[in-house]
CSV table of C-alpha atoms in Angstrom, one decimal:
chain,number,residue,atom,x,y,z
A,1,MET,CA,93.1,100.3,86.5
A,2,LYS,CA,92.2,99.0,89.9
A,3,ALA,CA,94.9,98.1,92.4
A,4,HIS,CA,94.9,97.2,96.1
A,5,ALA,CA,98.1,96.9,98.0
A,6,HIS,CA,98.5,95.6,101.6
A,7,LEU,CA,101.1,96.1,104.3
A,8,THR,CA,101.2,94.7,107.9
A,9,VAL,CA,103.9,95.4,110.5
A,10,GLU,CA,104.1,93.6,113.9
A,11,LEU,CA,106.5,93.1,116.7
A,12,ASP,CA,108.5,89.8,116.7
A,13,ALA,CA,109.5,87.7,119.7
A,14,ALA,CA,112.5,90.0,120.2
A,15,GLY,CA,110.4,93.2,120.2
A,16,ARG,CA,111.5,94.3,116.8
A,17,SER,CA,109.1,95.8,114.2
A,18,VAL,CA,109.0,93.4,111.2
A,19,VAL,CA,106.9,93.3,108.0
A,20,ARG,CA,104.5,90.4,108.3
A,21,THR,CA,102.5,91.0,105.1
A,22,LEU,CA,103.6,92.9,102.0
A,23,ARG,CA,101.6,92.6,98.9
A,24,SER,CA,102.2,95.1,96.1
A,25,ALA,CA,99.8,95.8,93.3
A,26,ALA,CA,101.1,97.8,90.4
A,27,PRO,CA,101.4,100.7,90.3
A,28,LEU,CA,101.5,100.6,94.1
A,29,THR,CA,104.9,98.9,94.8
A,30,LEU,CA,106.1,98.4,98.4
A,31,VAL,CA,109.8,98.0,98.9
A,32,PRO,CA,111.0,97.2,102.5
A,33,VAL,CA,114.4,98.3,103.8
A,34,ARG,CA,116.3,95.3,105.2
A,35,GLY,CA,116.7,95.4,108.9
A,36,GLU,CA,114.7,98.6,109.5
A,37,PRO,CA,111.0,99.4,110.1
A,38,VAL,CA,111.0,101.3,106.8
A,39,VAL,CA,109.0,100.7,103.6
A,40,HIS,CA,109.3,102.8,100.5
A,41,LEU,CA,106.2,103.4,98.3
A,42,VAL,CA,107.2,103.3,94.7
A,43,GLY,CA,105.0,104.2,91.7
A,44,SER,CA,105.9,101.5,89.2
A,45,ALA,CA,103.8,102.9,86.4
A,46,ALA,CA,102.4,106.2,85.3
A,47,SER,CA,99.6,106.8,87.7
A,48,PRO,CA,97.1,107.8,88.8
A,49,LEU,CA,95.5,108.2,85.4
A,50,GLY,CA,91.9,109.3,85.0
A,51,GLY,CA,89.7,106.3,85.8
A,52,ASP,CA,92.3,104.6,88.1
A,53,GLU,CA,91.2,103.4,91.6
A,54,LEU,CA,94.2,102.8,93.8
A,55,THR,CA,93.9,101.6,97.4
A,56,LEU,CA,96.6,101.0,100.1
A,57,THR,CA,95.7,99.3,103.4
A,58,VAL,CA,98.3,99.5,106.2
A,59,ARG,CA,98.0,97.8,109.6
A,60,VAL,CA,100.6,98.3,112.4
A,61,GLY,CA,100.3,96.1,115.4
A,62,PRO,CA,100.5,97.1,119.1
A,63,GLY,CA,103.9,98.6,120.0
A,64,ALA,CA,105.2,98.3,116.4
A,65,CYS,CA,106.8,101.1,114.4
A,66,LEU,CA,106.7,101.9,110.7
A,67,THR,CA,108.0,104.7,108.4
A,68,LEU,CA,106.2,104.6,105.1
A,69,ALA,CA,107.9,107.0,102.7
A,70,GLY,CA,107.7,107.9,99.1
A,71,ILE,CA,110.8,108.2,96.9
A,72,ALA,CA,109.4,110.2,94.0
A,73,ALA,CA,106.6,112.6,93.2
A,74,THR,CA,103.2,111.2,92.2
A,75,VAL,CA,101.8,112.8,89.0
A,76,ALA,CA,98.1,112.7,88.5
A,77,LEU,CA,97.3,112.6,84.8
A,78,PRO,CA,94.0,113.2,82.9
A,79,GLY,CA,92.0,110.2,81.5
A,80,PRO,CA,91.1,110.0,77.8
A,81,HIS,CA,87.4,110.8,78.6
A,82,GLY,CA,87.8,113.1,81.5
A,83,GLU,CA,87.4,110.4,84.2
A,84,GLU,CA,88.3,111.1,87.8
A,85,SER,CA,91.0,109.1,89.5
A,86,HIS,CA,90.9,107.9,93.1
A,87,THR,CA,93.6,107.1,95.7
A,88,THR,CA,92.5,105.8,99.1
A,89,VAL,CA,94.9,105.0,101.9
A,90,HIS,CA,93.7,103.3,105.1
A,91,ILE,CA,96.1,103.2,108.1
A,92,GLU,CA,95.3,101.3,111.3
A,93,LEU,CA,97.5,101.6,114.4
A,94,GLY,CA,97.3,99.3,117.4
A,95,GLU,CA,98.0,100.4,121.0
A,96,GLU,CA,101.3,102.3,121.4
A,97,ALA,CA,102.1,101.8,117.7
A,98,THR,CA,103.9,104.6,115.8
A,99,VAL,CA,103.7,105.5,112.1
A,100,ALA,CA,105.4,108.2,110.1
A,101,TYR,CA,103.6,108.5,106.7
A,102,LEU,CA,105.7,110.6,104.4
A,103,PRO,CA,104.7,110.4,100.7
A,104,GLU,CA,106.4,112.6,98.2
A,105,PRO,CA,104.4,115.5,96.6
A,106,THR,CA,101.4,114.8,94.4
A,107,VAL,CA,101.3,116.9,91.2
A,108,ILE,CA,97.9,117.6,89.7
A,109,THR,CA,98.4,118.2,86.0
A,110,ARG,CA,96.3,120.2,83.6
A,111,ARG,CA,92.8,118.6,83.0
A,112,ALA,CA,93.4,115.9,85.6
A,113,ARG,CA,90.6,115.2,88.1
A,114,HIS,CA,91.8,113.4,91.2
A,115,GLU,CA,90.3,112.5,94.6
A,116,SER,CA,92.5,111.5,97.5
A,117,LEU,CA,91.2,110.0,100.8
A,118,LEU,CA,93.3,109.1,103.9
A,119,THR,CA,91.7,107.5,106.8
A,120,VAL,CA,93.6,106.7,110.0
A,121,THR,CA,92.4,104.7,113.0
A,122,LEU,CA,94.4,105.1,116.2
A,123,ALA,CA,94.2,102.9,119.3
A,124,GLU,CA,95.0,104.4,122.7
A,125,GLY,CA,98.6,105.5,122.9
A,126,ALA,CA,99.3,105.3,119.2
A,127,ARG,CA,101.3,108.1,117.5
A,128,LEU,CA,101.1,109.4,113.9
A,129,HIS,CA,103.1,111.9,111.9
A,130,MET,CA,101.9,112.4,108.4
A,131,ARG,CA,102.8,114.9,105.7
A,132,GLU,CA,101.0,115.7,102.5
A,133,THR,CA,102.1,118.1,99.7
A,134,VAL,CA,100.0,119.0,96.7
A,135,VAL,CA,101.4,120.9,93.7
A,136,LEU,CA,98.9,122.4,91.2
A,137,GLY,CA,100.4,121.8,87.8
A,138,ARG,CA,103.9,121.2,86.5
A,139,ALA,CA,106.2,124.1,85.8
A,140,GLY,CA,104.4,126.7,83.7
A,141,GLU,CA,101.2,124.6,83.7
A,142,ALA,CA,97.8,125.2,85.2
A,143,GLY,CA,96.7,122.6,87.7
A,144,GLY,CA,93.8,120.3,87.4
A,145,ASP,CA,91.0,119.5,90.0
A,146,LEU,CA,91.8,117.9,93.3
A,147,THR,CA,89.6,116.9,96.2
A,148,THR,CA,91.3,115.7,99.4
A,149,ALA,CA,89.8,114.2,102.6
A,150,LEU,CA,91.6,113.3,105.9
A,151,HIS,CA,89.7,111.4,108.5
A,152,VAL,CA,91.4,110.5,111.8
A,153,THR,CA,89.9,108.8,114.8
A,154,ARG,CA,91.3,107.6,118.2
A,155,ALA,CA,89.5,104.8,120.0
A,156,GLY,CA,86.4,105.7,118.1
A,157,ARG,CA,86.6,109.4,118.9
A,158,PRO,CA,87.2,112.0,116.1
A,159,VAL,CA,90.6,113.6,116.0
A,160,LEU,CA,90.3,115.4,112.6
A,161,ARG,CA,87.9,115.4,109.7
A,162,GLN,CA,88.9,117.7,106.9
A,163,SER,CA,87.9,117.9,103.3
A,164,LEU,CA,89.3,120.4,100.7
A,165,ALA,CA,88.6,121.2,97.1
A,166,VAL,CA,92.1,122.5,96.2
A,167,THR,CA,92.2,125.5,93.7
A,168,ARG,CA,94.5,128.4,93.1
A,169,GLU,CA,91.8,130.6,94.6
A,170,LEU,CA,91.9,128.5,97.8
A,171,LEU,CA,95.7,128.8,97.9
A,172,MET,CA,95.5,132.5,97.3
A,173,GLY,CA,97.5,132.3,94.1
A,174,ARG,CA,100.1,129.8,95.4
A,175,ARG,CA,100.8,126.5,93.6
A,176,VAL,CA,101.6,124.4,96.6
A,177,VAL,CA,99.8,123.4,99.8
A,178,ALA,CA,101.6,121.2,102.4
A,179,THR,CA,100.0,119.9,105.6
A,180,ALA,CA,101.4,117.9,108.5
A,181,LEU,CA,99.5,116.2,111.2
A,182,CYS,CA,101.4,115.3,114.4
A,183,THR,CA,99.2,113.6,116.9
A,184,ASN,CA,101.8,113.7,119.7
A,185,ASP,CA,102.8,117.4,119.3
A,186,MET,CA,101.7,119.6,122.2
A,187,SER,CA,102.8,122.9,120.6
A,188,GLU,CA,100.4,125.9,120.9
A,189,THR,CA,98.4,127.4,118.0
A,190,ALA,CA,100.6,129.8,116.0
A,191,SER,CA,101.0,131.3,112.6
A,192,GLY,CA,103.5,133.1,110.4
A,193,GLU,CA,104.1,134.2,106.8
A,194,TRP,CA,102.2,131.7,104.7
A,195,TRP,CA,101.9,129.0,107.4
A,196,SER,CA,99.7,128.2,110.4
A,197,ARG,CA,99.6,125.6,113.2
A,198,THR,CA,96.4,124.6,114.9
A,199,ARG,CA,96.3,122.7,118.2
A,200,LEU,CA,93.6,120.1,117.9
A,201,ALA,CA,91.0,119.6,120.7
A,202,ALA,CA,91.7,115.8,120.8
A,203,GLY,CA,95.4,116.3,120.9
A,204,GLY,CA,98.2,117.0,118.4
A,205,THR,CA,98.6,119.7,115.8
A,206,LEU,CA,97.7,120.3,112.2
A,207,THR,CA,100.1,122.6,110.3
A,208,THR,CA,99.5,124.1,106.9
A,209,ALA,CA,101.9,125.9,104.7
A,210,LEU,CA,101.4,127.6,101.3
A,211,ALA,CA,104.2,128.3,98.8
A,212,ASP,CA,105.1,128.7,95.2
A,213,ASP,CA,107.3,125.5,95.2
A,214,ALA,CA,107.4,122.3,97.2
A,215,VAL,CA,110.9,122.9,98.7
A,216,THR,CA,109.8,126.2,100.3
A,217,ALA,CA,106.6,124.6,101.6
A,218,ALA,CA,108.5,121.7,103.1
A,219,ARG,CA,110.9,124.2,104.8
A,220,ARG,CA,108.0,126.1,106.3
A,221,LEU,CA,106.5,122.8,107.7
A,222,GLY,CA,109.9,121.7,109.1
A,223,ALA,CA,110.3,124.9,111.0
A,224,THR,CA,106.9,124.7,112.7
A,225,CYS,CA,106.1,121.0,113.2
A,226,ARG,CA,108.0,118.1,114.8
A,227,GLN,CA,108.9,115.8,112.0
A,228,GLY,CA,110.9,112.6,111.5
A,229,THR,CA,110.8,108.9,111.2
A,230,CYS,CA,108.8,106.7,113.5
A,231,SER,CA,112.0,106.0,115.6
A,232,THR,CA,112.6,109.7,116.2
A,233,LEU,CA,109.1,110.8,117.0
A,234,PRO,CA,108.7,111.8,120.7
A,235,ARG,CA,106.3,109.7,122.8
A,236,SER,CA,105.1,112.8,124.8
């Protein structure tokens, strides 16, 4: 299955953030919340399945605000012939735009092979908060293979380029890795039990937490990184 969904948010004449373009493509279904700059990302079919190629393109205009949030976990399933599935998300922010990208956890089931790519382009003054949680396997199940890449630039300059091949060995025996990127966070580098926060040279912080379950991982992130919707993120 190949699917490409599109979302565009801009300011209207009254200065409110409104959805200008919303085109779902099953299994990527976009559901806006009436009267709010919030769109829910809903998986309308079992996906990603081995061989699937899913793409989401998001553009947020200058000064506009968007919270793009999931409502249920994504479960990556193996294909009948061992094919790899691919999910690509492109997010483009105009000047002074704000985006909170908050998908629910992705579960990599046994024998699944999945590749995830997130690219973000920030204009000057734009703010991003994103959270990603990966769970290796369902309860009592060994996880499959996952490769993730996160590429973020601001005005053509690199903010973060990170690629990971996620395995139990990489996670030191834990099942869950959660990361949060906060481009407006000025907190210093710090670490604690199964979490660390790194201050980025180009501004912002990257926080990583390991845990045996997604709830614990989210709690560790919440204690160490400024989180929230686009309307609550500080403008620093």
